[in-house]
Amino acid sequence: MPELPEVETIVRELGPRLRGRHIVSVEVLQPRITRHSTVDIATALPGRRIHDVRRHGKFIVVDLDNGCLTIHLGMTGQLLFGSTPGPYTRAIFTLDDGSLLYDDTRMFGAIEMGSARVDRLGPDALTELSPEALKRKAHIKAVLLNQNVFSGIGNIYADEALFRAGIKPTARNISKPRAQKLLAAVDEVLREAIEHRGSSVSDYVDTEGRRGSFQQRHRVYARENLPCVVCGTPIRKIVVAGRGTHFCPKCQR
DNA sequence: GTTGTTACCTGTACGC
DNA sequence: TGCGTACAGGTAACAA
């Protein structure tokens, strides 16, 4: 499931490969993936030149000579160079020097013209964040997952950051010192994950089909009933904000 | 405006 | 082996 570190890894690979390239044609094999687009990308994109590729939260933004294209990988989206189309290929971008496939088994991802959805997001989680933004009544885990507060954090890194900060996922209205500690943990865990090219938990791979390795460093996520790496207490799993949530009942208060 | 719940979607794991 | 069911979690839409 691509969160900020996985998308950052992909964007770093896409940039050098796409900058300056021209889009020759686009074939949309599954119309559902363009459900958010008010413009038909198959007719709008051919002939356009790619200026740059950047990221905001979990969104990939491809800057063109006449606007931009936004890609969200959802749960299972993949962008692959030099790959053969398969049963889950949802779109094929033919460029002047090759092709780029968009594969997505569950089709939670989306491709659209413009940046309407990106414009509504909160600040990127890797930028300077204000602890005041975390001052909310909802469970702190739900606050971290709220992309309008700040964008890029998903279920894995929310659990990992809360563990490092020693904060229980169900805490509410946390104090400023605790919020500052949490923001530092968010920054630390995201940067560490980027160094390891993200976490490959289900089927995340980069543009060359390679897996990340940060899942080997998870301290709580997907470690239910295993001993806490700090105190040995079994890691518990509960549901918070409708998501599987892993934490150490002793280390996190 | 804020918060919580549900739907969408399909592969995988599990029990029978 | 084959079938049915639960689960995983990204965002959007809806209800309270």
CSV table of N, CA, C and O in Angstrom, one decimal, chain A residues 98-206:
chain,number,residue,atom,x,y,z
A,98,GLY,N,9.3,4.9,-25.2
A,98,GLY,CA,8.9,3.7,-24.5
A,98,GLY,C,7.5,3.8,-23.9
A,98,GLY,O,6.8,4.8,-24.2
A,99,SER,N,7.1,2.8,-23.1
A,99,SER,CA,5.8,2.9,-22.5
A,99,SER,C,5.8,2.8,-21.0
A,99,SER,O,6.8,2.2,-20.4
A,100,LEU,N,4.8,3.3,-20.4
A,100,LEU,CA,4.7,3.2,-18.9
A,100,LEU,C,3.3,2.7,-18.6
A,100,LEU,O,2.3,3.2,-19.1
A,101,LEU,N,3.2,1.6,-17.8
A,101,LEU,CA,2.0,0.9,-17.5
A,101,LEU,C,1.5,1.4,-16.2
A,101,LEU,O,2.2,1.5,-15.2
A,102,TYR,N,0.1,1.5,-16.1
A,102,TYR,CA,-0.5,1.7,-14.8
A,102,TYR,C,-1.3,0.4,-14.4
A,102,TYR,O,-2.3,0.1,-15.1
A,103,ASP,N,-0.8,-0.4,-13.5
A,103,ASP,CA,-1.4,-1.6,-13.0
A,103,ASP,C,-2.1,-1.3,-11.7
A,103,ASP,O,-1.6,-0.6,-10.9
A,104,ASP,N,-3.2,-1.9,-11.5
A,104,ASP,CA,-3.9,-1.7,-10.2
A,104,ASP,C,-5.0,-2.8,-10.0
A,104,ASP,O,-6.1,-2.8,-10.6
A,105,THR,N,-4.7,-3.8,-9.1
A,105,THR,CA,-5.7,-4.9,-9.0
A,105,THR,C,-7.0,-4.4,-8.4
A,105,THR,O,-8.0,-4.7,-8.9
A,106,ARG,N,-6.9,-3.7,-7.3
A,106,ARG,CA,-8.2,-3.4,-6.6
A,106,ARG,C,-8.8,-2.1,-7.1
A,106,ARG,O,-9.9,-1.7,-6.7
A,107,MET,N,-8.1,-1.4,-8.0
A,107,MET,CA,-8.7,-0.2,-8.6
A,107,MET,C,-9.1,0.9,-7.6
A,107,MET,O,-10.1,1.6,-7.8
A,108,PHE,N,-8.4,1.0,-6.5
A,108,PHE,CA,-8.7,2.1,-5.6
A,108,PHE,C,-7.9,3.4,-6.0
A,108,PHE,O,-8.2,4.5,-5.6
A,109,GLY,N,-7.0,3.2,-6.9
A,109,GLY,CA,-6.2,4.3,-7.5
A,109,GLY,C,-7.0,5.1,-8.5
A,109,GLY,O,-8.1,4.7,-8.9
A,110,ALA,N,-6.4,6.2,-8.9
A,110,ALA,CA,-7.1,7.1,-9.9
A,110,ALA,C,-6.1,8.0,-10.6
A,110,ALA,O,-5.1,8.3,-10.1
A,111,ILE,N,-6.5,8.2,-11.9
A,111,ILE,CA,-5.7,9.1,-12.7
A,111,ILE,C,-6.6,10.2,-13.2
A,111,ILE,O,-7.7,9.9,-13.6
A,112,GLU,N,-6.2,11.5,-13.1
A,112,GLU,CA,-7.1,12.6,-13.5
A,112,GLU,C,-6.3,13.8,-14.0
A,112,GLU,O,-5.1,13.9,-13.6
A,113,MET,N,-6.9,14.5,-14.8
A,113,MET,CA,-6.3,15.8,-15.3
A,113,MET,C,-6.5,16.8,-14.2
A,113,MET,O,-7.6,16.9,-13.6
A,114,GLY,N,-5.5,17.7,-14.0
A,114,GLY,CA,-5.7,18.8,-13.1
A,114,GLY,C,-5.3,18.4,-11.7
A,114,GLY,O,-4.9,17.2,-11.4
A,115,SER,N,-5.4,19.3,-10.7
A,115,SER,CA,-4.9,19.1,-9.4
A,115,SER,C,-6.0,19.4,-8.3
A,115,SER,O,-5.7,19.7,-7.2
A,116,ALA,N,-7.2,19.2,-8.7
A,116,ALA,CA,-8.3,19.6,-7.8
A,116,ALA,C,-8.2,18.8,-6.5
A,116,ALA,O,-8.4,19.5,-5.4
A,117,ARG,N,-8.0,17.6,-6.5
A,117,ARG,CA,-7.9,16.8,-5.2
A,117,ARG,C,-6.7,17.2,-4.4
A,117,ARG,O,-6.7,17.2,-3.2
A,118,VAL,N,-5.6,17.4,-5.1
A,118,VAL,CA,-4.3,17.7,-4.4
A,118,VAL,C,-4.4,19.1,-3.8
A,118,VAL,O,-3.9,19.3,-2.7
A,119,ASP,N,-5.1,20.0,-4.4
A,119,ASP,CA,-5.3,21.4,-3.8
A,119,ASP,C,-6.1,21.4,-2.5
A,119,ASP,O,-5.9,22.3,-1.7
A,120,ARG,N,-6.8,20.3,-2.3
A,120,ARG,CA,-7.6,20.3,-1.0
A,120,ARG,C,-6.8,19.6,0.1
A,120,ARG,O,-7.3,19.6,1.3
A,121,LEU,N,-5.7,19.1,-0.2
A,121,LEU,CA,-4.9,18.4,0.9
A,121,LEU,C,-4.2,19.3,1.8
A,121,LEU,O,-4.0,20.5,1.5
A,122,GLY,N,-3.9,18.8,3.1
A,122,GLY,CA,-3.2,19.6,4.0
A,122,GLY,C,-1.7,19.6,3.6
A,122,GLY,O,-1.4,19.0,2.6
A,123,PRO,N,-0.8,20.3,4.4
A,123,PRO,CA,0.6,20.4,4.0
A,123,PRO,C,1.2,19.0,4.0
A,123,PRO,O,0.8,18.1,4.7
A,124,ASP,N,2.2,18.8,3.1
A,124,ASP,CA,2.9,17.5,3.0
A,124,ASP,C,3.5,17.1,4.4
A,124,ASP,O,4.1,18.0,5.1
A,125,ALA,N,3.5,15.9,4.7
A,125,ALA,CA,4.0,15.4,6.0
A,125,ALA,C,5.5,15.5,6.2
A,125,ALA,O,6.0,15.4,7.3
A,126,LEU,N,6.2,15.7,5.1
A,126,LEU,CA,7.6,15.9,5.2
A,126,LEU,C,8.1,17.4,5.2
A,126,LEU,O,9.3,17.7,5.2
A,127,THR,N,7.1,18.3,5.3
A,127,THR,CA,7.5,19.7,5.5
A,127,THR,C,7.4,20.1,6.9
A,127,THR,O,7.0,19.3,7.8
A,128,GLU,N,7.6,21.3,7.2
A,128,GLU,CA,7.5,21.8,8.6
A,128,GLU,C,6.1,21.8,9.0
A,128,GLU,O,5.2,22.4,8.4
A,129,LEU,N,5.8,21.0,10.1
A,129,LEU,CA,4.4,20.9,10.5
A,129,LEU,C,4.2,21.5,11.9
A,129,LEU,O,5.1,21.6,12.7
A,130,SER,N,3.0,22.0,12.1
A,130,SER,CA,2.7,22.7,13.3
A,130,SER,C,2.0,21.8,14.3
A,130,SER,O,1.0,21.1,13.9
A,131,PRO,N,2.5,21.7,15.6
A,131,PRO,CA,1.8,20.8,16.6
A,131,PRO,C,0.4,21.2,16.8
A,131,PRO,O,-0.4,20.3,17.3
A,132,GLU,N,0.0,22.5,16.6
A,132,GLU,CA,-1.4,22.9,16.8
A,132,GLU,C,-2.3,22.1,15.9
A,132,GLU,O,-3.5,21.9,16.3
A,133,ALA,N,-1.8,21.7,14.7
A,133,ALA,CA,-2.7,20.9,13.8
A,133,ALA,C,-3.2,19.6,14.4
A,133,ALA,O,-4.2,19.1,14.0
A,134,LEU,N,-2.5,19.1,15.4
A,134,LEU,CA,-2.8,17.8,16.0
A,134,LEU,C,-3.8,18.0,17.2
A,134,LEU,O,-4.2,17.0,17.8
A,135,LYS,N,-4.1,19.2,17.5
A,135,LYS,CA,-5.0,19.5,18.6
A,135,LYS,C,-6.4,19.3,18.2
A,135,LYS,O,-7.1,20.3,17.8
A,136,ARG,N,-6.9,18.1,18.3
A,136,ARG,CA,-8.2,17.8,17.9
A,136,ARG,C,-8.8,16.8,18.8
A,136,ARG,O,-8.1,16.1,19.6
A,137,LYS,N,-10.2,16.7,18.8
A,137,LYS,CA,-10.9,15.8,19.7
A,137,LYS,C,-10.9,14.3,19.2
A,137,LYS,O,-11.1,13.4,20.0
A,138,ALA,N,-10.7,14.1,17.9
A,138,ALA,CA,-10.7,12.7,17.4
A,138,ALA,C,-9.5,11.9,17.9
A,138,ALA,O,-8.5,12.5,18.4
A,139,HIS,N,-9.6,10.6,17.8
A,139,HIS,CA,-8.4,9.8,18.2
A,139,HIS,C,-7.2,10.2,17.4
A,139,HIS,O,-7.3,10.5,16.2
A,140,ILE,N,-6.1,10.3,18.0
A,140,ILE,CA,-4.9,10.8,17.4
A,140,ILE,C,-4.5,10.0,16.1
A,140,ILE,O,-4.0,10.5,15.1
A,141,LYS,N,-4.8,8.7,16.1
A,141,LYS,CA,-4.6,7.9,14.9
A,141,LYS,C,-5.4,8.4,13.7
A,141,LYS,O,-4.9,8.5,12.6
A,142,ALA,N,-6.7,8.7,14.0
A,142,ALA,CA,-7.6,9.2,13.0
A,142,ALA,C,-7.1,10.6,12.5
A,142,ALA,O,-7.2,10.9,11.3
A,143,VAL,N,-6.5,11.4,13.4
A,143,VAL,CA,-6.0,12.7,13.0
A,143,VAL,C,-4.8,12.5,12.0
A,143,VAL,O,-4.7,13.2,11.0
A,144,LEU,N,-3.9,11.5,12.4
A,144,LEU,CA,-2.8,11.3,11.5
A,144,LEU,C,-3.2,10.8,10.1
A,144,LEU,O,-2.6,11.1,9.1
A,145,LEU,N,-4.3,10.1,10.1
A,145,LEU,CA,-4.8,9.5,8.8
A,145,LEU,C,-5.5,10.6,8.0
A,145,LEU,O,-5.8,10.4,6.8
A,146,ASN,N,-5.9,11.6,8.6
A,146,ASN,CA,-6.7,12.7,7.9
A,146,ASN,C,-5.8,13.5,7.0
A,146,ASN,O,-5.0,14.3,7.5
A,147,GLN,N,-6.0,13.3,5.7
A,147,GLN,CA,-5.1,13.9,4.7
A,147,GLN,C,-5.3,15.5,4.6
A,147,GLN,O,-4.5,16.1,4.0
A,148,ASN,N,-6.4,15.9,5.3
A,148,ASN,CA,-6.6,17.4,5.3
A,148,ASN,C,-5.8,18.1,6.4
A,148,ASN,O,-5.6,19.3,6.4
A,149,VAL,N,-5.4,17.3,7.4
A,149,VAL,CA,-4.6,17.8,8.5
A,149,VAL,C,-3.2,18.0,7.9
A,149,VAL,O,-2.6,19.1,8.0
A,150,PHE,N,-2.6,16.9,7.6
A,150,PHE,CA,-1.4,16.9,6.7
A,150,PHE,C,-1.3,15.6,5.9
A,150,PHE,O,-1.9,14.6,6.4
A,151,SER,N,-0.7,15.6,4.8
A,151,SER,CA,-0.9,14.5,3.8
A,151,SER,C,0.3,13.7,3.6
A,151,SER,O,1.4,14.1,3.7
A,152,GLY,N,0.0,12.4,3.5
A,152,GLY,CA,1.1,11.4,3.2
A,152,GLY,C,1.2,10.3,4.1
A,152,GLY,O,1.7,9.2,3.8
A,153,ILE,N,0.6,10.4,5.3
A,153,ILE,CA,0.6,9.3,6.3
A,153,ILE,C,-0.5,8.4,6.1
A,153,ILE,O,-1.7,8.8,6.1
A,154,GLY,N,-0.2,7.1,6.1
A,154,GLY,CA,-1.2,6.0,6.0
A,154,GLY,C,-1.2,5.1,7.2
A,154,GLY,O,-0.5,5.5,8.2
A,155,ASN,N,-1.8,4.0,7.1
A,155,ASN,CA,-1.9,3.2,8.3
A,155,ASN,C,-0.6,2.7,8.9
A,155,ASN,O,-0.4,2.7,10.1
A,156,ILE,N,0.3,2.3,8.0
A,156,ILE,CA,1.6,1.7,8.5
A,156,ILE,C,2.4,2.8,9.3
A,156,ILE,O,2.8,2.5,10.5
A,157,TYR,N,2.6,3.9,8.7
A,157,TYR,CA,3.5,4.9,9.3
A,157,TYR,C,2.8,5.6,10.5
A,157,TYR,O,3.5,6.2,11.3
A,158,ALA,N,1.5,5.7,10.5
A,158,ALA,CA,0.8,6.2,11.6
A,158,ALA,C,1.1,5.3,12.9
A,158,ALA,O,1.4,5.8,13.9
A,159,ASP,N,0.9,4.0,12.7
A,159,ASP,CA,1.2,3.1,13.8
A,159,ASP,C,2.7,3.2,14.2
A,159,ASP,O,3.0,3.2,15.4
A,160,GLU,N,3.6,3.2,13.3
A,160,GLU,CA,5.0,3.3,13.6
A,160,GLU,C,5.4,4.6,14.3
A,160,GLU,O,6.2,4.6,15.2
A,161,ALA,N,4.9,5.7,13.8
A,161,ALA,CA,5.2,7.0,14.4
A,161,ALA,C,4.6,7.1,15.8
A,161,ALA,O,5.3,7.6,16.8
A,162,LEU,N,3.4,6.6,16.1
A,162,LEU,CA,2.8,6.6,17.4
A,162,LEU,C,3.6,5.8,18.4
A,162,LEU,O,3.8,6.2,19.5
A,163,PHE,N,4.1,4.7,17.9
A,163,PHE,CA,5.0,3.8,18.8
A,163,PHE,C,6.2,4.6,19.2
A,163,PHE,O,6.6,4.6,20.3
A,164,ARG,N,6.9,5.1,18.2
A,164,ARG,CA,8.2,5.8,18.5
A,164,ARG,C,7.9,7.0,19.4
A,164,ARG,O,8.8,7.4,20.2
A,165,ALA,N,6.8,7.6,19.3
A,165,ALA,CA,6.5,8.8,20.2
A,165,ALA,C,5.9,8.4,21.5
A,165,ALA,O,5.7,9.2,22.4
A,166,GLY,N,5.6,7.1,21.7
A,166,GLY,CA,5.1,6.6,23.0
A,166,GLY,C,3.7,7.0,23.2
A,166,GLY,O,3.2,7.2,24.4
A,167,ILE,N,2.9,7.2,22.2
A,167,ILE,CA,1.5,7.7,22.3
A,167,ILE,C,0.5,6.6,21.9
A,167,ILE,O,0.7,6.1,20.8
A,168,LYS,N,-0.5,6.4,22.7
A,168,LYS,CA,-1.5,5.4,22.4
A,168,LYS,C,-2.4,5.9,21.2
A,168,LYS,O,-2.8,7.1,21.2
A,169,PRO,N,-2.7,5.0,20.3
A,169,PRO,CA,-3.5,5.5,19.1
A,169,PRO,C,-4.8,6.1,19.4
A,169,PRO,O,-5.4,6.9,18.7
A,170,THR,N,-5.4,5.7,20.6
A,170,THR,CA,-6.7,6.2,21.0
A,170,THR,C,-6.6,7.5,21.8
A,170,THR,O,-7.7,8.0,22.3
A,171,ALA,N,-5.4,8.1,22.0
A,171,ALA,CA,-5.3,9.3,22.7
A,171,ALA,C,-6.0,10.4,22.0
A,171,ALA,O,-6.2,10.4,20.8
A,172,ARG,N,-6.6,11.4,22.7
A,172,ARG,CA,-7.3,12.5,22.1
A,172,ARG,C,-6.7,13.8,22.7
A,172,ARG,O,-6.2,13.9,23.8
A,173,ASN,N,-6.8,14.9,21.8
A,173,ASN,CA,-6.4,16.2,22.3
A,173,ASN,C,-5.1,16.2,23.0
A,173,ASN,O,-4.9,16.7,24.1
A,174,ILE,N,-4.1,15.7,22.4
A,174,ILE,CA,-2.7,15.6,23.0
A,174,ILE,C,-2.1,16.9,23.2
A,174,ILE,O,-2.3,17.9,22.5
A,175,SER,N,-1.2,17.0,24.3
A,175,SER,CA,-0.6,18.3,24.7
A,175,SER,C,0.4,18.7,23.6
A,175,SER,O,0.9,17.9,22.8
A,176,LYS,N,0.9,19.9,23.7
A,176,LYS,CA,1.8,20.4,22.7
A,176,LYS,C,3.1,19.7,22.7
A,176,LYS,O,3.7,19.3,21.7
A,177,PRO,N,3.7,19.4,23.9
A,177,PRO,CA,5.0,18.7,23.9
A,177,PRO,C,4.8,17.3,23.3
A,177,PRO,O,5.7,16.8,22.6
A,178,ARG,N,3.7,16.6,23.6
A,178,ARG,CA,3.5,15.3,23.0
A,178,ARG,C,3.3,15.4,21.5
A,178,ARG,O,3.7,14.6,20.7
A,179,ALA,N,2.6,16.5,21.0
A,179,ALA,CA,2.4,16.7,19.6
A,179,ALA,C,3.8,16.9,18.9
A,179,ALA,O,4.0,16.4,17.8
A,180,GLN,N,4.6,17.7,19.6
A,180,GLN,CA,5.9,17.9,19.0
A,180,GLN,C,6.8,16.6,18.9
A,180,GLN,O,7.4,16.4,17.9
A,181,LYS,N,6.6,15.8,19.9
A,181,LYS,CA,7.3,14.5,19.9
A,181,LYS,C,6.8,13.6,18.8
A,181,LYS,O,7.6,12.9,18.1
A,182,LEU,N,5.5,13.7,18.6
A,182,LEU,CA,4.9,12.9,17.5
A,182,LEU,C,5.3,13.4,16.2
A,182,LEU,O,5.6,12.5,15.3
A,183,LEU,N,5.4,14.7,16.0
A,183,LEU,CA,5.8,15.2,14.7
A,183,LEU,C,7.2,14.8,14.4
A,183,LEU,O,7.6,14.5,13.2
A,184,ALA,N,8.1,14.8,15.4
A,184,ALA,CA,9.5,14.4,15.2
A,184,ALA,C,9.5,12.9,14.8
A,184,ALA,O,10.3,12.5,14.0
A,185,ALA,N,8.6,12.1,15.4
A,185,ALA,CA,8.6,10.7,15.2
A,185,ALA,C,8.1,10.4,13.7
A,185,ALA,O,8.6,9.6,13.0
A,186,VAL,N,7.1,11.2,13.3
A,186,VAL,CA,6.6,11.1,11.9
A,186,VAL,C,7.7,11.4,11.0
A,186,VAL,O,7.9,10.6,10.0
A,187,ASP,N,8.4,12.5,11.2
A,187,ASP,CA,9.5,12.9,10.3
A,187,ASP,C,10.6,11.8,10.3
A,187,ASP,O,11.1,11.4,9.2
A,188,GLU,N,10.9,11.3,11.4
A,188,GLU,CA,12.0,10.2,11.5
A,188,GLU,C,11.6,9.0,10.8
A,188,GLU,O,12.4,8.4,10.0
A,189,VAL,N,10.4,8.5,11.0
A,189,VAL,CA,10.0,7.2,10.4
A,189,VAL,C,9.8,7.4,8.9
A,189,VAL,O,10.2,6.4,8.1
A,190,LEU,N,9.3,8.5,8.4
A,190,LEU,CA,9.1,8.7,7.0
A,190,LEU,C,10.5,8.8,6.3
A,190,LEU,O,10.7,8.1,5.2
A,191,ARG,N,11.5,9.5,6.9
A,191,ARG,CA,12.8,9.6,6.2
A,191,ARG,C,13.5,8.3,6.2
A,191,ARG,O,14.2,7.9,5.3
A,192,GLU,N,13.4,7.5,7.4
A,192,GLU,CA,14.0,6.2,7.4
A,192,GLU,C,13.4,5.3,6.4
A,192,GLU,O,14.1,4.5,5.8
A,193,ALA,N,12.1,5.4,6.2
A,193,ALA,CA,11.4,4.5,5.3
A,193,ALA,C,11.8,4.8,3.8
A,193,ALA,O,12.0,3.9,3.0
A,194,ILE,N,12.0,6.1,3.6
A,194,ILE,CA,12.4,6.5,2.2
A,194,ILE,C,13.8,6.0,1.9
A,194,ILE,O,14.1,5.5,0.8
A,195,GLU,N,14.7,6.0,2.9
A,195,GLU,CA,16.1,5.4,2.8
A,195,GLU,C,16.0,4.0,2.4
A,195,GLU,O,16.9,3.5,1.7
A,196,HIS,N,15.0,3.3,2.9
A,196,HIS,CA,14.8,1.8,2.6
A,196,HIS,C,13.9,1.6,1.5
A,196,HIS,O,13.4,0.5,1.3
A,197,ARG,N,13.5,2.6,0.7
A,197,ARG,CA,12.7,2.5,-0.5
A,197,ARG,C,11.3,2.0,-0.1
A,197,ARG,O,10.6,1.3,-0.9
A,198,GLY,N,10.8,2.4,1.1
A,198,GLY,CA,9.5,2.1,1.5
A,198,GLY,C,9.3,0.7,2.0
A,198,GLY,O,10.2,-0.1,2.2
A,199,SER,N,8.0,0.4,2.3
A,199,SER,CA,7.6,-0.9,2.9
A,199,SER,C,6.8,-1.7,1.8
A,199,SER,O,5.9,-1.2,1.3
A,200,SER,N,7.2,-2.9,1.5
A,200,SER,CA,6.5,-3.8,0.7
A,200,SER,C,5.7,-4.8,1.5
A,200,SER,O,6.2,-5.8,1.9
A,201,VAL,N,4.4,-4.4,1.9
A,201,VAL,CA,3.6,-5.2,2.8
A,201,VAL,C,2.7,-6.1,1.9
A,201,VAL,O,2.7,-7.3,2.1
A,202,SER,N,2.0,-5.5,1.0
A,202,SER,CA,1.2,-6.4,0.1
A,202,SER,C,1.9,-6.5,-1.3
A,202,SER,O,2.7,-7.4,-1.5
A,203,ASP,N,1.6,-5.6,-2.2
A,203,ASP,CA,2.2,-5.8,-3.5
A,203,ASP,C,2.9,-4.5,-4.0
A,203,ASP,O,3.0,-4.3,-5.2
A,204,TYR,N,3.3,-3.7,-3.1
A,204,TYR,CA,4.0,-2.5,-3.5
A,204,TYR,C,5.3,-2.8,-4.2
A,204,TYR,O,6.1,-3.6,-3.6
A,205,VAL,N,5.6,-2.3,-5.4
A,205,VAL,CA,6.9,-2.3,-6.0
A,205,VAL,C,7.2,-1.0,-6.7
A,205,VAL,O,6.2,-0.2,-6.9
A,206,ASP,N,8.5,-0.7,-6.9
A,206,ASP,CA,8.8,0.6,-7.6
A,206,ASP,C,8.6,0.4,-9.1
A,206,ASP,O,8.1,-0.6,-9.6
